[in-house]
Amino acid sequence: MALIHVPLAERSYDILIEAGALDQAGAHLKPYARGGRLIVVTDSHVAQAQFSRVDASLRAAGINALPVILPPGEKTKSWAHLETLIDALLGHEVERSDHIVALGGGVIGDLVGFAAAILKRGCHFIQLPTTLLSQVDSSVGGKTAINSSAGKNLVGSFHQPALVLIDPSTLDTLPPREVRAGYAEVVKYGLIDDPAFFAWCESDGARLLAGDADARNYAISKSVAAKAAIVADDERETSGRRALLNLGHTFGHALEADTGFSDRLLHGEAVAAGMALAFRYSARLGLCPQTDADRVTAHLKAVGLPYDLASARVAADGKALVAHMLHDKKMSAGALPFLLARGIGRTFLSKDVALEDVAAFLDEDRATTN
Ligand SMILES: NC(=O)c1ccc[n+]([C@@H]2O[C@H](COP(=O)([O-])OP(=O)(O)OC[C@H]3O[C@@H](n4cnc5c(N)ncnc54)[C@H](O)[C@@H]3O)[C@@H](O)[C@H]2O)c1
Ligand SMILES: [Zn+2]
């Protein structure tokens, strides 16, 4: 079992990573069950695939699991479902000292975290992430949110979980396309500041994707440790270090916006193409060796992730994609902060990227990659 601590003073918490952890949920969650019960919020896919494990383990520990089951999908991160969830929690007479359990991917984690942040002016929550993306990224760090008609994640708060319990075996029931999309965020940690981990991805990433338990445990532990260190250093994204986690996301969000934030292009798939674009753009600017950009492209291509506009099936031209970037919430005072790289493991935040140049690069890149 790997145990990673996130040191944040009174908001500190532990992250436990262990195959089979869900079958031990009773022992792990017992200290958090008030009056012999725990409310477990999940979506209908996860309820079908994983809830019985949690339920059986809690029951064996003498805890009654009260499930709240929401529809699956990004649309659940909405005002309407927040209201449904809050009403259900109030119906179960949740108190400020209670811990609400989020069993699911980033959608459930973000929604439950936000509900916990505002219910009775703040109660506790526990993350049981069941997608690779949520295990390596969204369950750690305390960003919670719902979407509004103006865009994604525009309504939310920083609210850290009390505990994160990661069971990599939940990935056995996750569709392979979702696992692969989450893997893009794993690769991201290597590209940000850990070239040895990127090299591991090149040699062993395919094993992880094939379901190898050791490879999963290793990659999840490495990723979570990297994210925890960044969050401990810059909890609210004020110093700029946490912003490094957005590598590939400015390009990626533009691709997601162009494909309507739909199943046509999953978030992780957009991030994969976005990271490859960020590296090729960095190489074009003369900042990064072309060989490093080529390695990034080759690895993403080898594991079946999108690596350019064509493989992401994005038809828009550079100008239209840059227009999407301008709507990005990370735009400050007219300048678009952009994550670029001096090489693999050498990502940095650049504040003076010319958008016409990015548009020209995107058109040129479409014409040259294949
Ligand atoms: N808070 C953060 O820091 C942060 C970071 C990254 C992403 N996010 C958010 O995370 C969300 C995406 O999360 P996601 O990729 O986990 O998507 P998701 O929660 O929608 O899960 C993907 C799909 O897999 C299903 N599923 C989940 N676990 C399963 C399992 N073990 N077996 C079978 N099916 C399963 C879900 O029902 C859903 O259909 C986005 O809303 C994004 O904004 C948040
Ligand atoms: Zn992401």
Short mmCIF file of C-alpha atoms and ligand atoms in Angstrom, two decimals:
data_model
loop_
_atom_site.label_atom_id
_atom_site.label_comp_id
_atom_site.label_asym_id
_atom_site.label_seq_id
_atom_site.Cartn_x
_atom_site.Cartn_y
_atom_site.Cartn_z
CA MET A 1 0.00 0.00 0.00
CA ALA A 2 1.25 3.49 -0.80
CA LEU A 3 0.39 6.31 1.56
CA ILE A 4 0.90 9.90 0.47
CA HIS A 5 0.31 12.76 2.86
CA VAL A 6 -0.78 16.20 1.67
CA PRO A 7 0.51 18.70 4.24
CA LEU A 8 -1.88 21.66 4.34
CA ALA A 9 -2.03 22.57 8.05
CA GLU A 10 -5.56 21.96 9.33
CA ARG A 11 -6.62 20.87 5.82
CA SER A 12 -3.99 18.08 5.65
CA TYR A 13 -5.07 14.62 4.51
CA ASP A 14 -3.87 11.20 3.42
CA ILE A 15 -4.13 9.46 0.09
CA LEU A 16 -4.09 5.65 0.25
CA ILE A 17 -3.38 3.66 -2.90
CA GLU A 18 -4.00 -0.07 -2.85
CA ALA A 19 -5.56 -2.60 -5.19
CA GLY A 20 -8.57 -3.96 -3.33
CA ALA A 21 -8.95 -0.84 -1.16
CA LEU A 22 -12.68 -0.70 -1.92
CA ASP A 23 -13.09 -4.13 -0.34
CA GLN A 24 -11.50 -2.66 2.80
CA ALA A 25 -13.65 0.49 2.70
CA GLY A 26 -15.34 -0.51 5.97
CA ALA A 27 -12.08 -0.48 7.92
CA HIS A 28 -10.82 2.70 6.25
CA LEU A 29 -14.07 4.66 6.56
CA LYS A 30 -15.26 3.49 9.97
CA PRO A 31 -13.79 6.52 11.81
CA TYR A 32 -15.88 8.79 9.57
CA ALA A 33 -19.27 7.07 9.96
CA ARG A 34 -21.51 9.04 12.30
CA GLY A 35 -24.36 7.04 13.82
CA GLY A 36 -23.30 3.90 11.95
CA ARG A 37 -24.01 5.27 8.49
CA LEU A 38 -22.31 6.92 5.53
CA ILE A 39 -23.87 8.62 2.54
CA VAL A 40 -22.25 7.37 -0.68
CA VAL A 41 -22.85 9.53 -3.76
CA THR A 42 -22.18 7.87 -7.10
CA ASP A 43 -23.42 7.71 -10.69
CA SER A 44 -25.43 4.89 -12.21
CA HIS A 45 -22.49 3.37 -14.15
CA VAL A 46 -20.29 3.25 -11.06
CA ALA A 47 -23.20 2.11 -8.92
CA GLN A 48 -23.55 -0.89 -11.17
CA ALA A 49 -19.83 -1.59 -11.51
CA GLN A 50 -18.44 -0.86 -8.05
CA PHE A 51 -21.02 0.06 -5.40
CA SER A 52 -21.63 -3.53 -4.22
CA ARG A 53 -17.97 -3.80 -3.16
CA VAL A 54 -18.20 -0.68 -1.01
CA ASP A 55 -21.62 -1.67 0.32
CA ALA A 56 -20.47 -5.18 1.34
CA SER A 57 -17.36 -3.88 3.05
CA LEU A 58 -19.21 -1.14 4.94
CA ARG A 59 -21.91 -3.58 5.96
CA ALA A 60 -19.30 -6.03 7.30
CA ALA A 61 -17.94 -3.17 9.42
CA GLY A 62 -21.41 -2.45 10.78
CA ILE A 63 -21.92 0.67 8.67
CA ASN A 64 -25.10 1.32 6.72
CA ALA A 65 -24.36 2.80 3.26
CA LEU A 66 -27.02 5.24 2.07
CA PRO A 67 -26.55 5.55 -1.71
CA VAL A 68 -27.41 8.66 -3.71
CA ILE A 69 -27.25 7.72 -7.39
CA LEU A 70 -27.00 10.44 -10.06
CA PRO A 71 -26.96 10.15 -13.86
CA PRO A 72 -23.50 9.62 -15.42
CA GLY A 73 -21.77 12.24 -17.54
CA GLU A 74 -20.51 15.80 -17.56
CA LYS A 75 -24.08 17.22 -17.55
CA THR A 76 -24.38 16.07 -13.94
CA LYS A 77 -21.95 18.85 -12.93
CA SER A 78 -24.84 21.32 -13.11
CA TRP A 79 -26.96 23.59 -10.91
CA ALA A 80 -29.89 21.21 -11.37
CA HIS A 81 -28.03 18.13 -10.12
CA LEU A 82 -26.34 20.13 -7.37
CA GLU A 83 -29.81 21.01 -6.14
CA THR A 84 -30.96 17.39 -6.35
CA LEU A 85 -27.88 16.27 -4.45
CA ILE A 86 -28.16 18.96 -1.76
CA ASP A 87 -31.83 18.10 -1.24
CA ALA A 88 -30.95 14.40 -0.92
CA LEU A 89 -28.20 15.18 1.59
CA LEU A 90 -30.49 17.42 3.62
CA GLY A 91 -33.11 14.67 3.46
CA HIS A 92 -30.55 12.40 5.12
CA GLU A 93 -30.05 15.10 7.78
CA VAL A 94 -26.37 15.74 7.06
CA GLU A 95 -24.56 17.69 9.77
CA ARG A 96 -21.39 19.80 9.49
CA SER A 97 -19.38 17.05 11.16
CA ASP A 98 -20.47 14.48 8.55
CA HIS A 99 -18.29 13.01 5.81
CA ILE A 100 -19.93 12.47 2.45
CA VAL A 101 -18.38 9.79 0.27
CA ALA A 102 -17.86 10.49 -3.47
CA LEU A 103 -17.60 7.18 -5.34
CA GLY A 104 -16.91 7.81 -9.04
CA GLY A 105 -14.88 9.78 -11.55
CA GLY A 106 -14.11 13.48 -11.70
CA VAL A 107 -17.73 14.39 -12.33
CA ILE A 108 -18.95 12.89 -9.05
CA GLY A 109 -15.84 14.07 -7.18
CA ASP A 110 -16.15 17.68 -8.36
CA LEU A 111 -19.90 17.82 -7.69
CA VAL A 112 -19.81 16.16 -4.27
CA GLY A 113 -16.81 18.28 -3.24
CA PHE A 114 -18.69 21.44 -4.14
CA ALA A 115 -21.86 20.28 -2.39
CA ALA A 116 -19.77 19.51 0.71
CA ALA A 117 -18.15 22.94 0.52
CA ILE A 118 -21.47 24.77 0.70
CA LEU A 119 -23.77 22.46 2.63
CA LYS A 120 -24.37 23.88 6.12
CA ARG A 121 -21.46 26.27 5.36
CA GLY A 122 -19.16 23.33 4.83
CA CYS A 123 -19.05 19.66 5.75
CA HIS A 124 -16.44 17.00 4.97
CA PHE A 125 -16.06 14.66 2.03
CA ILE A 126 -14.03 11.61 1.11
CA GLN A 127 -12.91 10.71 -2.42
CA LEU A 128 -13.14 7.14 -3.72
CA PRO A 129 -12.04 7.84 -7.32
CA THR A 130 -12.87 5.16 -9.89
CA THR A 131 -11.42 6.51 -13.17
CA LEU A 132 -7.71 6.82 -13.96
CA LEU A 133 -8.20 10.57 -14.49
CA SER A 134 -9.74 11.02 -11.06
CA GLN A 135 -7.16 8.73 -9.40
CA VAL A 136 -4.18 10.64 -10.76
CA ASP A 137 -5.63 14.13 -10.91
CA SER A 138 -9.07 15.35 -9.86
CA SER A 139 -9.47 13.56 -6.50
CA VAL A 140 -6.37 15.30 -5.12
CA GLY A 141 -6.03 19.03 -4.62
CA GLY A 142 -9.44 20.26 -3.55
CA LYS A 143 -10.66 21.96 -6.72
CA THR A 144 -14.43 21.45 -6.79
CA ALA A 145 -16.87 22.82 -9.33
CA ILE A 146 -19.95 22.63 -11.45
CA ASN A 147 -20.38 24.02 -14.97
CA SER A 148 -22.54 26.99 -15.93
CA SER A 149 -24.03 27.94 -19.28
CA ALA A 150 -21.03 30.27 -19.75
CA GLY A 151 -18.49 27.47 -19.47
CA LYS A 152 -16.89 24.59 -17.59
CA ASN A 153 -15.94 24.70 -13.90
CA LEU A 154 -16.96 28.35 -13.54
CA VAL A 155 -18.77 27.86 -10.23
CA GLY A 156 -16.83 26.19 -7.46
CA SER A 157 -14.51 26.44 -4.52
CA PHE A 158 -11.33 25.09 -3.05
CA HIS A 159 -12.37 22.42 -0.57
CA GLN A 160 -9.93 19.66 0.34
CA PRO A 161 -11.16 16.11 0.96
CA ALA A 162 -10.60 14.50 4.38
CA LEU A 163 -9.27 11.29 2.81
CA VAL A 164 -8.65 9.88 -0.67
CA LEU A 165 -8.87 6.12 -1.05
CA ILE A 166 -7.64 4.92 -4.44
CA ASP A 167 -8.31 1.38 -5.61
CA PRO A 168 -6.63 0.82 -9.01
CA SER A 169 -8.63 -2.39 -9.50
CA THR A 170 -11.71 -0.25 -10.19
CA LEU A 171 -10.12 0.38 -13.60
CA ASP A 172 -10.99 -3.21 -14.55
CA THR A 173 -14.56 -2.10 -15.25
CA LEU A 174 -13.72 1.28 -16.80
CA PRO A 175 -14.03 1.39 -20.63
CA PRO A 176 -10.50 1.24 -22.20
CA ARG A 177 -11.03 4.55 -23.97
CA GLU A 178 -11.58 6.25 -20.59
CA VAL A 179 -8.46 4.57 -19.15
CA ARG A 180 -6.40 5.79 -22.11
CA ALA A 181 -7.75 9.33 -21.75
CA GLY A 182 -6.78 9.36 -18.06
CA TYR A 183 -3.32 8.12 -19.02
CA ALA A 184 -2.68 11.43 -20.79
CA GLU A 185 -2.68 13.12 -17.36
CA VAL A 186 -0.13 10.52 -16.15
CA VAL A 187 2.19 11.36 -19.05
CA LYS A 188 1.71 15.03 -18.16
CA TYR A 189 3.55 14.63 -14.83
CA GLY A 190 6.62 13.31 -16.64
CA LEU A 191 6.51 16.13 -19.15
CA ILE A 192 6.16 18.81 -16.46
CA ASP A 193 9.26 18.06 -14.36
CA ASP A 194 10.16 14.36 -14.32
CA PRO A 195 11.97 13.15 -17.47
CA ALA A 196 12.72 9.75 -15.88
CA PHE A 197 9.00 9.21 -15.36
CA PHE A 198 8.31 10.12 -18.98
CA ALA A 199 10.91 7.53 -19.99
CA TRP A 200 9.06 5.01 -17.79
CA CYS A 201 5.85 5.89 -19.64
CA GLU A 202 7.61 5.20 -22.94
CA SER A 203 8.81 1.78 -21.77
CA ASP A 204 5.97 0.70 -19.46
CA GLY A 205 2.91 2.83 -20.25
CA ALA A 206 1.51 0.15 -22.54
CA ARG A 207 1.64 -2.32 -19.64
CA LEU A 208 -0.42 0.04 -17.53
CA LEU A 209 -2.97 0.39 -20.31
CA ALA A 210 -3.15 -3.40 -20.63
CA GLY A 211 -4.20 -3.58 -16.96
CA ASP A 212 -0.93 -4.65 -15.33
CA ALA A 213 -1.41 -4.16 -11.58
CA ASP A 214 2.18 -3.19 -10.74
CA ALA A 215 2.36 -0.66 -13.57
CA ARG A 216 -0.93 0.87 -12.46
CA ASN A 217 0.15 1.14 -8.82
CA TYR A 218 3.48 2.66 -9.77
CA ALA A 219 2.06 5.23 -12.18
CA ILE A 220 -0.79 6.23 -9.88
CA SER A 221 1.56 6.60 -6.88
CA LYS A 222 4.07 8.66 -8.90
CA SER A 223 1.32 10.88 -10.31
CA VAL A 224 -0.41 11.43 -6.98
CA ALA A 225 2.90 12.21 -5.26
CA ALA A 226 3.68 14.77 -7.98
CA LYS A 227 0.27 16.39 -7.72
CA ALA A 228 0.33 16.37 -3.90
CA ALA A 229 3.71 18.12 -3.86
CA ILE A 230 2.49 20.82 -6.23
CA VAL A 231 -0.75 21.33 -4.27
CA ALA A 232 1.12 21.50 -0.95
CA ASP A 233 3.32 24.19 -2.48
CA ASP A 234 0.61 26.25 -4.18
CA GLU A 235 -2.83 25.22 -2.92
CA ARG A 236 -4.77 28.02 -4.59
CA GLU A 237 -2.73 28.49 -7.77
CA THR A 238 -1.30 31.81 -6.64
CA SER A 239 2.46 31.30 -7.05
CA GLY A 240 2.18 29.83 -10.54
CA ARG A 241 3.49 26.37 -9.70
CA ARG A 242 0.06 24.75 -9.67
CA ALA A 243 -0.55 26.28 -13.10
CA LEU A 244 2.05 23.83 -14.48
CA LEU A 245 -0.65 21.17 -14.13
CA ASN A 246 -2.40 22.89 -17.03
CA LEU A 247 0.24 21.73 -19.52
CA GLY A 248 -1.57 20.94 -22.77
CA HIS A 249 -4.81 22.37 -21.40
CA THR A 250 -4.93 25.69 -23.27
CA PHE A 251 -4.69 23.92 -26.63
CA GLY A 252 -6.78 21.08 -25.18
CA HIS A 253 -9.65 23.29 -24.04
CA ALA A 254 -9.78 24.89 -27.48
CA LEU A 255 -10.12 21.43 -29.04
CA GLU A 256 -12.77 20.46 -26.48
CA ALA A 257 -14.67 23.67 -27.15
CA ASP A 258 -14.54 22.98 -30.88
CA THR A 259 -15.92 19.47 -30.37
CA GLY A 260 -18.60 20.79 -27.99
CA PHE A 261 -17.17 19.22 -24.78
CA SER A 262 -18.71 15.96 -25.94
CA ASP A 263 -17.83 12.29 -26.25
CA ARG A 264 -16.31 13.12 -29.64
CA LEU A 265 -13.17 14.13 -27.77
CA LEU A 266 -12.68 13.22 -24.09
CA HIS A 267 -10.85 15.66 -21.83
CA GLY A 268 -7.74 13.48 -21.58
CA GLU A 269 -7.70 12.98 -25.34
CA ALA A 270 -7.78 16.74 -25.85
CA VAL A 271 -4.98 17.15 -23.30
CA ALA A 272 -2.89 14.54 -25.13
CA ALA A 273 -3.17 16.44 -28.42
CA GLY A 274 -2.67 19.69 -26.49
CA MET A 275 0.59 18.50 -24.93
CA ALA A 276 1.94 17.34 -28.28
CA LEU A 277 1.00 20.73 -29.77
CA ALA A 278 2.62 22.60 -26.85
CA PHE A 279 5.86 20.68 -27.37
CA ARG A 280 5.88 21.14 -31.15
CA TYR A 281 5.11 24.83 -30.69
CA SER A 282 7.95 25.12 -28.16
CA ALA A 283 10.27 23.45 -30.68
CA ARG A 284 9.11 25.83 -33.42
CA LEU A 285 9.94 28.77 -31.12
CA GLY A 286 13.42 27.31 -30.71
CA LEU A 287 12.87 26.72 -26.99
CA CYS A 288 12.79 22.92 -27.02
CA PRO A 289 14.84 20.35 -28.96
CA GLN A 290 12.84 18.97 -31.89
CA THR A 291 13.84 15.44 -30.77
CA ASP A 292 11.99 15.96 -27.47
CA ALA A 293 8.86 17.18 -29.25
CA ASP A 294 9.12 14.16 -31.55
CA ARG A 295 9.35 11.79 -28.57
CA VAL A 296 6.18 13.26 -27.04
CA THR A 297 4.30 12.95 -30.32
CA ALA A 298 5.57 9.40 -30.90
CA HIS A 299 4.60 8.14 -27.44
CA LEU A 300 1.07 9.53 -27.55
CA LYS A 301 0.64 8.11 -31.04
CA ALA A 302 2.00 4.71 -29.93
CA VAL A 303 -0.58 4.35 -27.14
CA GLY A 304 -3.45 5.42 -29.39
CA LEU A 305 -4.04 8.92 -28.05
CA PRO A 306 -4.61 11.94 -30.34
CA TYR A 307 -1.42 13.89 -31.03
CA ASP A 308 -2.51 16.52 -33.58
CA LEU A 309 -5.62 18.23 -34.97
CA ALA A 310 -6.35 15.48 -37.47
CA SER A 311 -6.09 12.62 -34.95
CA ALA A 312 -8.24 14.66 -32.53
CA ARG A 313 -10.71 14.99 -35.44
CA VAL A 314 -10.82 18.76 -35.10
CA ALA A 315 -11.67 20.56 -38.32
CA ALA A 316 -11.39 24.18 -37.15
CA ASP A 317 -8.55 26.38 -38.36
CA GLY A 318 -5.98 28.12 -36.17
CA LYS A 319 -7.92 31.37 -36.01
CA ALA A 320 -11.09 29.67 -34.77
CA LEU A 321 -9.16 27.65 -32.18
CA VAL A 322 -7.40 30.75 -30.86
CA ALA A 323 -10.83 32.40 -30.53
CA HIS A 324 -11.80 29.53 -28.20
CA MET A 325 -8.62 30.12 -26.18
CA LEU A 326 -9.60 33.75 -25.66
CA HIS A 327 -12.71 32.54 -23.87
CA ASP A 328 -10.59 30.42 -21.58
CA LYS A 329 -11.00 31.37 -17.93
CA LYS A 330 -7.25 31.45 -17.48
CA MET A 331 -6.91 34.56 -19.58
CA SER A 332 -5.75 37.47 -17.42
CA ALA A 333 -5.56 41.13 -18.50
CA GLY A 334 -5.53 40.41 -22.22
CA ALA A 335 -2.43 38.21 -22.15
CA LEU A 336 -2.79 34.48 -22.58
CA PRO A 337 -0.59 32.52 -20.19
CA PHE A 338 0.79 29.54 -22.04
CA LEU A 339 2.65 26.50 -20.81
CA LEU A 340 5.68 25.85 -22.97
CA ALA A 341 8.68 23.56 -22.55
CA ARG A 342 12.43 23.80 -22.81
CA GLY A 343 12.48 20.03 -23.07
CA ILE A 344 10.87 16.91 -21.60
CA GLY A 345 10.46 17.60 -17.87
CA ARG A 346 11.14 21.30 -18.32
CA THR A 347 7.73 22.94 -18.57
CA PHE A 348 7.39 26.63 -17.74
CA LEU A 349 4.72 29.31 -17.80
CA SER A 350 5.15 31.88 -20.54
CA LYS A 351 3.12 35.08 -20.30
CA ASP A 352 3.85 36.67 -23.65
CA VAL A 353 2.66 34.32 -26.34
CA ALA A 354 1.36 36.07 -29.46
CA LEU A 355 -1.97 34.62 -30.41
CA GLU A 356 -1.61 35.27 -34.16
CA ASP A 357 1.57 33.24 -34.00
CA VAL A 358 -0.25 30.37 -32.26
CA ALA A 359 -2.93 30.46 -34.97
CA ALA A 360 -0.28 30.37 -37.71
CA PHE A 361 1.47 27.48 -35.94
CA LEU A 362 -1.76 25.46 -35.72
CA ASP A 363 -2.40 25.81 -39.47
CA GLU A 364 1.21 24.99 -40.28
CA ASP A 365 1.18 22.01 -37.89
CA ARG A 366 -1.95 20.63 -39.55
CA ALA A 367 -0.26 20.86 -42.90
CA THR A 368 2.94 19.12 -41.78
CA THR A 369 2.11 16.36 -39.22
CA ASN A 370 0.78 13.01 -40.28
N1 LIG B 1 -10.99 18.89 -9.64
C1 LIG B 1 -9.96 18.77 -10.43
O1 LIG B 1 -8.83 19.12 -10.07
C2 LIG B 1 -10.15 18.19 -11.79
C3 LIG B 1 -9.04 17.83 -12.56
C4 LIG B 1 -9.26 17.21 -13.79
C5 LIG B 1 -10.56 16.98 -14.23
N2 LIG B 1 -11.62 17.35 -13.46
C6 LIG B 1 -13.00 17.09 -13.90
O2 LIG B 1 -13.18 15.69 -13.97
C7 LIG B 1 -14.25 15.43 -14.87
C8 LIG B 1 -13.91 14.24 -15.72
O3 LIG B 1 -13.69 13.13 -14.87
P1 LIG B 1 -13.62 11.65 -15.45
O4 LIG B 1 -12.78 11.61 -16.65
O5 LIG B 1 -13.31 10.78 -14.29
O6 LIG B 1 -15.11 11.43 -15.99
P2 LIG B 1 -16.47 10.83 -15.39
O7 LIG B 1 -16.56 11.06 -13.94
O8 LIG B 1 -17.55 11.33 -16.25
O9 LIG B 1 -16.28 9.27 -15.66
C9 LIG B 1 -16.18 8.80 -17.00
C10 LIG B 1 -17.21 7.70 -17.28
O10 LIG B 1 -16.81 6.49 -16.67
C11 LIG B 1 -17.84 5.96 -15.83
N3 LIG B 1 -17.13 5.28 -14.75
C12 LIG B 1 -16.40 5.85 -13.76
N4 LIG B 1 -15.74 4.92 -13.07
C13 LIG B 1 -16.07 3.72 -13.61
C14 LIG B 1 -15.67 2.39 -13.33
N5 LIG B 1 -14.76 2.10 -12.39
N6 LIG B 1 -16.22 1.39 -14.07
C15 LIG B 1 -17.10 1.69 -15.06
N7 LIG B 1 -17.48 2.93 -15.40
C16 LIG B 1 -16.97 3.94 -14.67
C17 LIG B 1 -18.65 7.16 -15.46
O11 LIG B 1 -19.95 6.80 -15.11
C18 LIG B 1 -18.61 7.98 -16.75
O12 LIG B 1 -19.53 7.47 -17.65
C19 LIG B 1 -14.47 16.71 -15.67
O13 LIG B 1 -15.69 17.29 -15.27
C20 LIG B 1 -13.30 17.58 -15.29
O14 LIG B 1 -13.63 18.96 -15.29
C21 LIG B 1 -11.43 17.94 -12.27
ZN ZN B 2 -6.88 17.80 -17.20
#
